[in-house]
Amino acid sequence: MDRKPTCIESPSLGSEKEPLTCRARSECKKDGQLLRNCKPSLRLSEELNKVHPSPGERGEPGHISNKYLAVQSPEAPCNGMRNGGDEGSTPTLTVLPACRAEIQHLQTEIGERETWSKKIDFLLSVIGYAVDLGNVWRFPYVCYQNGGGAFLIPYVIMAVFGGIPLFYMELAMGQYHRNGCISIWRKICPLFKGIGYAICMIALYVAFYYNTIMAWALYYLIFSFRSELPWTSCLNEWNTGNCTNYFQNSSVGWSNSSISPAEEFYTRLVLQIHKSKGLHDLGGISWQLTLCLLLIFTVVYFSIWKGVKTSGKVVWVTATFPYIVLALLLIRGATLPGAWRGVLFYLQPDWEKLLTTAVWVDAAAQIFFSLGPGFGVLLAFASYNKFHNNCYQDALITSTVNCMTSFMSGLVIFTVLGYMAEMRNLDVSEVAKDTGPSLLFITYAEAIANMPASTFFAIIFFLMLITLGLDSTFAGLEGVITAVLDEFPHIWGKRRELFVFLLISVCFLGALSTLTFGGAYMVKLFEEYATGPAVLTVVFLEAIAVSWFYGINQFCRDVREMLGFSPGWFWKICWVAICPLFLLFIICSFMSSPPDLRLFNYQYPSWTVVLGYCIGTSSFICVPAYMVYLLTSTPGSIKERFLKSITPEVSREIPLGGIHMNAV
């Protein structure tokens, strides 16, 4: 026999309507309003992903959010009072087993938010995002440039007082408010909503160049399936007279004009950069790299098109495989002749460099870009967590894994650089001149090619580079997808696959400039200007908005509501003062000395500095633009407009498509 629950409508705030009694679940909706107190009463349990505790736990009467239905316990009648209790009594929110299907059906109707299948999916996704190609090429170079082992001291200090607190803050924000980087600001400080739009633009700029580097790795991977790797010989059609193969002929001397076969393979076959005159004449598009990038984006699309439940499974491979490869390469590198020279060069401390400002700036920048707050990814990933997930523990685990991976990558790289120095009869500092992608695609590729079982090591090495890049691409695009779907659910809520396809298409078209013969020049320009100063400024404003406008005490109450304990004084001091100063320190250092760009023998002209700042400003301009828009469109006096724009929007009636859920 079908149940015929009796329901009482929860009137909207300020409504004088009398309660309505209904006899069927289909009657429990009227005028677009969701009704409550269906009998047998439903208790929302933690097993059904409770999003917010009961109103009494929060200290705010009748606050319900995040798209979940909440109804009172059987002891509480419709007026919110328990039997035998007073008006101050707090109703509980639980679910009875007999009515579990009922609440699940209603949750589906109102658009229940997707969650991770398992917690390990979330952890692997965050680790995969934080551990990217920069851990492999940037950290080792920055470390030995800034005092070797001595650099680890400012690195750890900046991580403890700057990087990890920001990482923790973003995870907590995303998990509590369960929104992407745009709509979350309505609940924190609407005036800063432009931060979300700026983050989305920065993510697009990253996608324009970052995936091209993976296309290079895929190109190398295809050529690795040969018994003799092509970058070991000077007899190929792309080689020049300056090609010098000192590995196969020990009597050959190395001069200033000498070029290794690995460098010519990279510059003349993969990049074909000799066909470009510079940024003013990029040349044609390389069809080989275009096909490689198309394949990369195809894999990305089918990994993220269905949401975190599919991408959470893919990262089981893409996030763990690099660690297996790094372990194999470290073991192999440690057995090479001269490996000890590289490790000594990598870790030998130069204590005098700790007295220079540049070392501390590099340490701060390295930990910030390594952990990756400010790209909207941590907000998006955490928003799919269960409400009571221990994001504090997650922040410590993933941050530690990230830092240890950077250190391990340095050992992997420098054991091979020591081997290269031994073979060339040069100092390690002479061999370690290559930076960025060149360190991987020239120096390390050449070393691998001259090892025993070179084909095997080349295949797993370039596969590792691809998987490292895929994780970060999944994450960066998911940050944009979550932001747009949460902000415009009525347009894209049911069309995720279409939106992901359009987003991937935009990223592919935006990357065409990096696929030209001079595309490497564009990659360098995007890398230096499109993300650095813009994302630093965005996160600086984010820290100010949360700590000073939303309020550090309110933020700590939110964390306590989720985790059961409030952040200690250390975290409060970091969020209020140290993190903003940490970010301001990096921003001022960057602005005072813009990078002097140079790639191979090409010196970037002076006008590229202006172009670079224009690219960076184009994303950040969203922040002041939205502030002006909000202040001008809000009615009232200037003071009233400002006060309203910094006050979180708390709706008592939450729209969910065609259904509205009344706060109870």
XYZ file of C-alpha atoms in Angstrom:
664
model
C 0.000 0.000 0.000
C 1.330 3.409 -0.920
C 2.181 5.810 1.855
C 0.205 9.014 1.872
C 2.356 11.430 3.802
C 0.863 14.479 5.398
C 2.880 17.594 4.704
C 2.898 21.054 6.087
C 4.135 23.878 3.889
C 6.946 25.990 5.226
C 5.849 29.540 4.393
C 8.361 31.919 2.910
C 9.928 34.576 5.070
C 7.348 37.240 5.808
C 4.504 35.206 4.368
C 1.204 35.195 6.217
C -0.209 32.147 4.465
C -1.749 29.440 6.565
C -0.060 26.022 6.570
C -1.256 23.708 3.812
C -2.010 20.042 4.362
C -1.445 17.589 1.506
C -1.909 13.877 1.207
C 0.508 12.789 -1.490
C 4.126 13.533 -2.222
C 3.223 15.047 -5.546
C 1.009 17.480 -3.642
C 3.924 18.519 -1.445
C 4.891 21.182 -3.929
C 2.777 24.210 -4.482
C 3.548 27.383 -6.397
C 7.122 26.244 -6.906
C 7.650 25.790 -3.136
C 9.059 22.652 -1.555
C 7.056 21.550 1.470
C 8.280 20.104 4.724
C 7.324 17.806 7.575
C 6.156 14.910 5.403
C 4.981 12.072 7.587
C 6.575 9.720 8.271
C 9.099 12.479 8.932
C 12.424 12.363 7.176
C 15.712 12.776 9.004
C 18.672 13.855 6.940
C 21.675 11.798 8.023
C 25.365 12.149 7.353
C 25.183 9.046 5.169
C 23.265 11.194 2.689
C 26.002 13.818 2.608
C 24.654 16.316 5.091
C 25.723 19.673 3.798
C 24.992 21.874 6.786
C 24.228 20.921 10.359
C 20.977 21.850 11.952
C 20.182 25.519 12.316
C 20.867 25.348 16.017
C 24.393 24.040 15.460
C 25.134 27.019 13.264
C 23.653 29.484 15.664
C 21.388 30.912 12.954
C 17.698 30.012 13.039
C 16.402 28.442 9.921
C 19.524 28.496 7.719
C 19.582 25.851 5.016
C 21.741 25.941 1.911
C 23.562 23.992 -0.753
C 20.626 22.354 -2.484
C 19.653 19.860 0.225
C 16.213 19.282 1.669
C 16.023 19.462 5.440
C 12.984 18.560 7.513
C 12.312 18.470 11.202
C 12.288 15.428 13.397
C 9.021 13.759 14.386
C 9.170 15.405 17.762
C 8.904 18.853 16.217
C 5.584 20.085 14.856
C 5.340 22.552 12.016
C 5.898 25.580 14.132
C 9.425 24.410 14.824
C 8.731 23.528 18.492
C 9.343 20.136 20.025
C 6.640 18.436 22.009
C 7.049 19.618 25.511
C 9.691 22.124 24.478
C 9.857 25.831 24.072
C 10.365 27.994 21.068
C 14.077 28.066 21.625
C 14.412 24.333 21.119
C 16.362 23.264 18.060
C 14.945 20.664 15.679
C 17.284 17.874 14.617
C 18.011 16.841 11.042
C 18.207 13.101 10.458
C 16.662 10.524 8.156
C 14.669 7.452 9.042
C 15.594 4.301 7.089
C 11.983 3.801 5.959
C 12.020 7.180 4.209
C 15.513 7.094 2.715
C 14.194 6.520 -0.799
C 11.803 9.456 -0.394
C 14.545 11.921 0.520
C 16.842 10.580 -2.181
C 14.107 11.118 -4.751
C 13.543 14.682 -3.587
C 17.292 15.368 -3.589
C 17.490 14.170 -7.179
C 14.579 16.397 -8.126
C 16.234 19.510 -6.746
C 19.665 18.779 -8.203
C 21.851 17.108 -5.607
C 25.498 18.102 -5.976
C 27.865 15.460 -7.235
C 30.443 14.136 -4.768
C 33.639 12.122 -5.050
C 33.103 8.366 -5.170
C 35.911 7.864 -2.667
C 38.073 10.179 -0.631
C 41.199 8.799 -2.296
C 39.852 10.113 -5.624
C 39.890 13.617 -4.176
C 43.368 13.258 -2.677
C 44.848 11.882 -5.899
C 43.191 14.646 -7.920
C 44.620 17.365 -5.663
C 48.064 15.737 -5.627
C 47.932 15.323 -9.407
C 47.056 18.994 -9.782
C 49.742 20.268 -7.407
C 52.483 17.948 -8.723
C 53.007 19.042 -12.304
C 55.765 19.628 -14.832
C 57.065 22.570 -12.794
C 58.049 20.213 -9.974
C 60.324 18.371 -12.371
C 62.030 21.262 -14.134
C 61.538 24.419 -12.066
C 62.320 23.341 -8.504
C 65.708 21.684 -9.261
C 66.857 24.739 -11.222
C 65.658 27.260 -8.611
C 67.210 25.193 -5.830
C 70.747 25.011 -7.217
C 70.592 28.637 -8.417
C 69.801 29.834 -4.892
C 72.272 28.109 -2.655
C 71.560 24.407 -3.056
C 70.733 22.833 0.289
C 70.600 26.269 1.913
C 67.599 27.093 -0.303
C 65.540 24.476 1.544
C 65.448 26.745 4.620
C 63.559 29.679 3.012
C 61.541 27.157 1.000
C 60.227 25.406 4.122
C 59.628 28.718 5.930
C 57.618 30.102 3.025
C 55.664 26.846 2.791
C 54.746 26.814 6.499
C 53.807 30.490 6.807
C 52.482 31.207 3.309
C 51.791 28.344 0.932
C 50.116 25.780 3.201
C 47.807 28.297 4.996
C 46.545 29.532 1.607
C 46.119 25.938 0.443
C 44.131 25.091 3.591
C 42.007 28.236 3.291
C 40.894 27.434 -0.258
C 40.032 23.827 0.558
C 37.949 24.964 3.546
C 36.159 27.665 1.524
C 35.264 25.304 -1.293
C 34.102 22.502 0.988
C 31.945 24.755 3.166
C 30.214 26.848 0.508
C 30.150 24.129 -2.172
C 30.499 26.507 -5.099
C 32.949 27.294 -7.862
C 35.232 30.308 -7.940
C 32.577 32.710 -9.300
C 29.374 32.092 -7.347
C 31.196 31.448 -4.056
C 31.780 35.190 -3.676
C 28.070 35.852 -3.233
C 28.398 34.002 0.070
C 31.645 35.672 1.118
C 31.853 39.208 -0.263
C 29.955 40.053 -3.487
C 32.222 43.028 -4.164
C 35.066 40.625 -5.006
C 33.112 38.420 -7.390
C 35.310 39.631 -10.239
C 38.044 37.443 -8.757
C 36.161 34.416 -10.063
C 35.995 35.744 -13.614
C 39.701 36.661 -13.482
C 40.561 33.127 -12.349
C 38.662 31.640 -15.290
C 40.552 33.827 -17.766
C 43.890 32.914 -16.197
C 42.975 29.224 -16.482
C 42.283 29.711 -20.191
C 45.670 31.365 -20.720
C 47.348 28.439 -18.964
C 45.486 25.979 -21.204
C 46.698 27.892 -24.283
C 50.356 27.051 -23.636
C 50.554 24.274 -21.033
C 49.012 21.587 -23.234
C 51.415 22.445 -26.046
C 54.262 21.266 -23.815
C 52.441 17.937 -23.506
C 52.164 17.867 -27.304
C 55.973 18.156 -27.454
C 56.263 15.233 -25.027
C 53.848 13.176 -27.133
C 55.935 13.914 -30.223
C 59.007 12.626 -28.384
C 57.066 9.579 -27.191
C 56.138 8.627 -30.751
C 59.819 8.780 -31.811
C 60.838 6.777 -28.743
C 59.476 3.513 -30.138
C 62.698 2.843 -32.029
C 65.671 0.668 -31.279
C 67.922 3.699 -31.792
C 66.557 7.000 -30.555
C 66.813 9.672 -33.287
C 68.338 12.312 -31.002
C 71.528 10.271 -30.567
C 72.788 10.711 -34.121
C 74.081 13.606 -36.217
C 73.256 11.822 -39.492
C 69.622 12.871 -39.747
C 68.252 15.239 -42.356
C 67.555 17.958 -39.762
C 71.118 18.010 -38.383
C 73.644 20.756 -39.159
C 77.430 20.838 -39.407
C 77.706 21.993 -35.783
C 76.134 18.779 -34.502
C 78.609 17.101 -32.138
C 78.037 13.590 -30.802
C 80.572 13.205 -28.001
C 78.890 10.102 -26.596
C 79.655 7.909 -29.601
C 83.086 9.418 -30.230
C 85.038 10.240 -27.088
C 87.828 11.870 -29.119
C 85.514 14.629 -30.317
C 86.058 17.906 -28.482
C 83.263 20.126 -27.208
C 83.506 23.785 -28.313
C 81.308 26.845 -27.913
C 79.819 26.276 -31.364
C 79.031 22.614 -30.704
C 75.380 21.560 -30.642
C 74.264 18.208 -29.334
C 72.042 15.994 -31.515
C 69.377 16.177 -28.767
C 69.257 19.975 -29.023
C 68.955 19.889 -32.807
C 66.196 17.283 -32.606
C 64.285 19.555 -30.210
C 64.837 22.872 -31.969
C 64.943 21.845 -35.635
C 62.513 18.899 -35.836
C 60.049 19.247 -32.947
C 59.822 23.040 -32.672
C 61.223 23.953 -36.125
C 62.097 27.232 -34.504
C 64.734 28.004 -37.142
C 61.844 28.768 -39.538
C 60.688 31.678 -37.375
C 62.355 35.069 -37.046
C 60.801 35.844 -33.655
C 57.532 37.046 -32.144
C 56.987 39.449 -35.044
C 57.119 36.532 -37.533
C 55.984 33.255 -35.967
C 55.774 31.386 -39.271
C 53.361 28.626 -40.220
C 51.657 26.020 -38.039
C 53.314 22.651 -37.480
C 50.768 20.033 -38.530
C 52.591 17.337 -36.542
C 52.260 19.258 -33.269
C 48.672 20.167 -34.150
C 47.744 16.483 -34.397
C 49.549 15.755 -31.142
C 47.677 18.551 -29.364
C 44.377 17.370 -30.829
C 45.004 13.916 -29.371
C 45.889 15.435 -25.992
C 42.665 17.447 -25.887
C 40.651 14.399 -26.963
C 41.971 12.469 -23.960
C 41.244 15.460 -21.721
C 37.664 15.745 -22.980
C 36.720 12.119 -22.381
C 38.351 12.252 -18.945
C 36.393 15.210 -17.581
C 33.178 15.408 -19.617
C 31.100 13.482 -17.060
C 32.444 15.183 -13.933
C 34.601 14.218 -10.976
C 33.295 10.662 -10.864
C 35.085 9.909 -14.143
C 38.139 12.145 -13.693
C 38.487 10.728 -10.169
C 39.079 7.307 -11.713
C 41.498 8.512 -14.394
C 43.814 10.065 -11.775
C 44.412 6.627 -10.286
C 46.716 6.176 -13.286
C 47.844 9.709 -14.090
C 48.677 10.651 -10.474
C 50.441 7.431 -9.435
C 52.357 6.555 -12.607
C 54.796 9.517 -12.298
C 55.929 8.291 -8.867
C 56.719 4.840 -10.238
C 58.748 6.389 -13.053
C 60.537 8.841 -10.749
C 61.548 5.962 -8.483
C 62.899 3.952 -11.446
C 64.778 6.953 -12.847
C 66.259 7.784 -9.448
C 67.538 4.241 -8.998
C 68.957 4.216 -12.521
C 70.477 7.682 -12.207
C 72.153 6.858 -8.905
C 74.067 4.027 -10.600
C 75.483 6.213 -13.399
C 79.115 7.355 -13.317
C 79.425 10.891 -11.985
C 75.951 10.900 -10.385
C 77.445 11.923 -7.034
C 78.793 15.118 -8.644
C 75.289 16.174 -9.602
C 73.819 15.433 -6.162
C 76.638 17.338 -4.470
C 76.097 20.316 -6.749
C 72.332 20.154 -6.072
C 72.511 20.032 -2.271
C 75.803 21.664 -1.314
C 74.705 24.705 0.731
C 75.832 28.222 -0.025
C 74.866 29.970 3.205
C 75.794 33.444 1.968
C 72.938 33.431 -0.517
C 70.442 33.396 2.348
C 71.369 37.040 2.921
C 70.096 38.046 -0.537
C 66.485 39.054 -1.150
C 66.291 37.166 -4.444
C 66.556 33.784 -2.704
C 63.552 34.502 -0.488
C 61.542 35.821 -3.432
C 62.290 32.684 -5.439
C 61.400 30.472 -2.453
C 58.068 32.250 -1.996
C 57.237 32.117 -5.705
C 58.239 28.468 -5.995
C 56.071 27.234 -3.123
C 53.140 29.364 -4.257
C 53.133 28.163 -7.866
C 53.873 24.616 -6.772
C 50.868 24.310 -4.428
C 48.676 26.321 -6.801
C 46.150 28.346 -4.792
C 44.325 31.002 -6.778
C 43.525 28.966 -9.890
C 40.026 27.967 -8.714
C 40.967 24.290 -8.719
C 41.091 23.748 -4.958
C 37.730 25.503 -4.555
C 36.188 23.311 -7.253
C 37.613 20.009 -6.025
C 36.747 20.694 -2.379
C 33.188 21.673 -3.320
C 32.529 18.035 -4.235
C 33.604 16.785 -0.787
C 31.255 15.694 1.944
C 30.577 18.491 4.385
C 32.402 16.943 7.333
C 35.449 15.789 5.376
C 38.690 16.629 7.220
C 40.083 19.181 4.762
C 42.677 20.251 7.362
C 44.287 16.829 7.218
C 43.983 16.806 3.424
C 45.824 20.135 3.176
C 48.738 18.890 5.269
C 49.009 15.562 3.427
C 48.868 16.944 -0.112
C 51.193 19.870 0.661
C 53.780 17.544 2.180
C 53.571 15.123 -0.752
C 54.003 18.018 -3.170
C 57.120 19.376 -1.454
C 58.703 15.933 -1.127
C 58.035 15.261 -4.812
C 59.835 18.471 -5.767
C 62.856 17.431 -3.720
C 62.822 13.920 -5.192
C 62.584 15.328 -8.721
C 65.714 17.357 -8.042
C 67.628 14.202 -7.175
C 66.368 12.513 -10.355
C 67.466 15.437 -12.527
C 70.852 16.086 -10.925
C 72.063 12.502 -10.847
C 71.742 12.620 -14.637
C 73.335 16.089 -14.886
C 76.301 14.738 -12.934
C 76.539 11.915 -15.443
C 76.420 14.416 -18.318
C 79.195 16.495 -16.733
C 81.303 13.373 -16.301
C 80.894 12.438 -19.985
C 81.671 15.961 -21.231
C 84.539 16.528 -18.795
C 82.864 19.735 -17.680
C 81.683 21.187 -14.410
C 78.058 20.453 -13.500
C 77.279 24.183 -13.610
C 78.192 24.212 -17.319
C 75.862 21.324 -18.085
C 72.976 22.690 -15.988
C 72.531 25.869 -18.005
C 69.325 24.688 -19.644
C 66.170 25.728 -17.810
C 62.473 25.084 -18.173
C 61.382 22.617 -20.870
C 64.883 22.563 -22.360
C 66.139 20.828 -19.236
C 63.776 17.932 -19.956
C 63.693 17.835 -23.749
C 67.405 18.412 -24.358
C 69.605 17.606 -21.378
C 67.617 14.782 -19.792
C 66.508 13.322 -23.129
C 70.133 13.174 -24.253
C 71.231 11.453 -21.061
C 68.460 8.862 -21.347
C 69.350 8.178 -24.975
C 72.861 7.153 -23.971
C 71.871 4.830 -21.130
C 71.495 1.072 -21.488
C 67.854 0.200 -22.305
C 67.432 3.744 -23.580
C 64.226 3.006 -25.492
C 62.486 1.739 -22.351
C 63.563 4.688 -20.229
C 62.636 7.184 -22.958
C 59.137 5.726 -23.271
C 58.387 5.794 -19.535
C 59.986 9.232 -19.105
C 57.856 10.952 -21.755
C 54.779 9.053 -20.607
C 55.492 10.470 -17.150
C 55.647 14.018 -18.540
C 52.316 13.535 -20.300
C 50.587 12.151 -17.200
C 52.003 14.965 -15.053
C 50.557 17.485 -17.484
C 47.197 15.738 -17.885
C 46.468 15.890 -14.145
C 47.014 19.625 -14.077
C 44.933 20.159 -17.217
C 42.051 18.115 -15.778
C 42.175 20.256 -12.659
C 42.550 23.632 -14.362
C 39.611 23.050 -16.696
C 37.476 21.560 -13.916
C 37.941 24.816 -12.029
C 36.428 26.714 -14.979
C 33.687 24.138 -15.586
C 32.541 24.105 -11.954
C 32.589 27.899 -11.799
C 30.440 28.362 -14.915
C 27.996 25.535 -14.146
C 27.443 26.845 -10.608
C 27.028 30.437 -11.774
C 24.730 29.627 -14.726
C 22.940 26.379 -13.768
C 19.818 27.329 -15.736
C 21.881 27.426 -18.950
C 24.589 24.796 -18.521
C 23.374 22.720 -15.559
C 22.065 19.920 -17.789
C 24.525 20.489 -20.634
C 27.895 19.735 -19.058
C 29.125 17.611 -21.973
C 28.355 20.385 -24.465
C 30.002 23.056 -22.337
C 33.143 20.940 -21.864
C 33.327 20.417 -25.623
C 33.029 24.163 -26.281
C 35.642 24.919 -23.609
C 38.087 22.391 -25.078
C 37.502 23.884 -28.535
C 38.295 27.384 -27.271
C 41.476 26.107 -25.610
C 42.551 24.357 -28.814
C 41.978 27.458 -30.943
C 43.768 29.633 -28.376
C 46.761 27.302 -28.504
C 47.262 27.636 -32.266
C 49.775 30.452 -31.799
C 51.945 28.088 -29.736
C 51.851 25.485 -32.516
C 53.582 27.748 -35.021
C 57.277 27.500 -35.827
C 57.853 30.294 -33.325
C 55.386 28.786 -30.863
C 58.077 28.256 -28.232
C 58.433 32.046 -28.021
C 54.707 32.333 -27.269
C 54.904 29.576 -24.648
C 57.660 31.471 -22.852
C 55.702 34.737 -23.033
C 52.500 33.170 -21.662
C 54.403 31.355 -18.937
C 56.089 34.498 -17.642
C 53.321 37.083 -17.942
C 49.875 35.504 -18.374
C 49.787 33.783 -14.995
C 52.463 35.113 -12.629
C 51.541 38.681 -11.586
C 47.823 38.238 -12.293
C 47.261 35.158 -10.155
C 49.422 36.565 -7.349
C 47.284 39.700 -7.223
C 44.080 37.663 -7.360
C 45.090 35.500 -4.403
C 46.222 38.580 -2.475
C 42.738 40.072 -2.872
C 41.193 36.710 -2.014
C 43.108 36.558 1.272
C 42.080 40.146 2.102
C 38.421 39.494 1.235
C 38.169 36.370 3.380
C 40.177 37.599 6.375
C 39.084 41.229 6.541
C 35.713 41.544 4.817
C 34.086 38.155 5.422
C 35.847 38.087 8.785
C 38.407 35.699 10.192
C 36.121 34.832 13.118
C 33.256 33.918 10.800
C 35.599 31.861 8.630
C 36.875 29.993 11.696
C 33.279 29.322 12.776
C 32.642 27.830 9.336
C 35.650 25.553 9.723
C 34.511 24.530 13.201
C 31.067 23.717 11.852
C 32.617 21.330 9.338
C 35.466 19.798 11.313
C 34.343 20.097 14.928
C 37.308 22.235 15.944
C 38.326 25.815 15.255
C 41.670 26.750 13.627
C 44.272 27.822 16.176
C 45.981 31.166 16.574
C 48.764 30.185 14.153
C 46.349 29.817 11.244
C 44.481 33.002 12.149
C 47.677 35.064 12.195
C 48.777 33.561 8.878
C 45.451 34.297 7.178
C 45.058 37.811 8.568
C 48.602 39.141 8.236
C 51.354 36.781 7.098
C 49.727 35.452 3.900
C 48.788 38.906 2.535
C 52.295 40.176 3.313
C 53.760 37.013 1.772
C 51.870 37.662 -1.466
C 52.533 41.402 -1.477
C 56.250 40.630 -1.103
C 56.237 38.481 -4.251
C 54.130 40.946 -6.252
C 56.348 43.923 -5.459
C 59.485 41.926 -6.255
C 58.084 40.855 -9.603
C 56.888 44.325 -10.558
C 60.171 45.959 -9.571
C 62.217 43.664 -11.810
C 60.274 42.234 -14.774
C 61.872 39.127 -16.269
C 64.434 39.556 -19.033
C 63.151 37.041 -21.539
C 65.551 35.057 -23.660
C 65.073 31.727 -25.445
C 67.954 29.968 -27.166
C 69.695 32.761 -29.130
C 66.612 34.970 -29.340
C 66.457 38.053 -27.136
C 62.880 39.219 -26.675
C 62.434 42.842 -27.838
C 61.518 45.529 -25.320
C 57.928 45.811 -26.566
C 57.211 42.282 -25.348
C 57.258 43.624 -21.768
C 54.313 45.864 -22.635
C 52.598 42.993 -24.452
C 53.166 40.710 -21.476
C 51.686 43.155 -18.987
C 48.694 43.670 -21.295
C 48.052 39.913 -21.298
C 48.320 39.761 -17.514
C 46.129 42.833 -17.023
C 43.438 41.509 -19.361
C 42.468 38.899 -16.764
C 42.930 40.968 -13.624
C 40.846 43.835 -15.032
C 37.771 41.704 -14.275
C 38.155 42.486 -10.561
C 37.859 46.305 -10.650
C 35.408 46.110 -13.569
C 32.972 44.007 -11.558
C 33.394 46.264 -8.523
C 32.380 49.283 -10.611
C 29.456 47.374 -12.118
C 28.128 46.230 -8.733
C 28.454 49.622 -7.059
C 26.770 51.437 -9.937
C 23.917 48.923 -10.316
C 23.104 48.686 -6.607
C 20.397 51.144 -5.470
C 20.897 53.498 -2.534
C 23.440 56.024 -1.358
C 27.168 55.452 -1.801
C 27.466 54.183 1.763
C 24.471 51.867 1.374
C 25.811 50.535 -1.902
C 29.200 49.781 -0.401
C 27.773 48.132 2.715
C 25.458 45.980 0.630
C 28.254 44.994 -1.751
C 30.449 43.680 1.078
C 27.609 41.857 2.841
C 27.235 38.147 1.986
C 24.026 37.382 0.159
C 21.990 35.014 2.359
C 18.829 33.981 0.594
C 15.998 32.618 2.709
C 14.502 31.013 -0.363
C 17.007 29.113 -2.457
C 16.159 28.725 -6.173
C 16.759 25.269 -7.595
C 15.633 25.329 -11.189
C 11.836 25.395 -11.179
C 11.639 24.438 -7.483
C 12.261 26.745 -4.558
C 13.312 25.355 -1.211
C 12.167 27.418 1.718
C 14.562 27.898 4.602
C 13.233 25.996 7.605
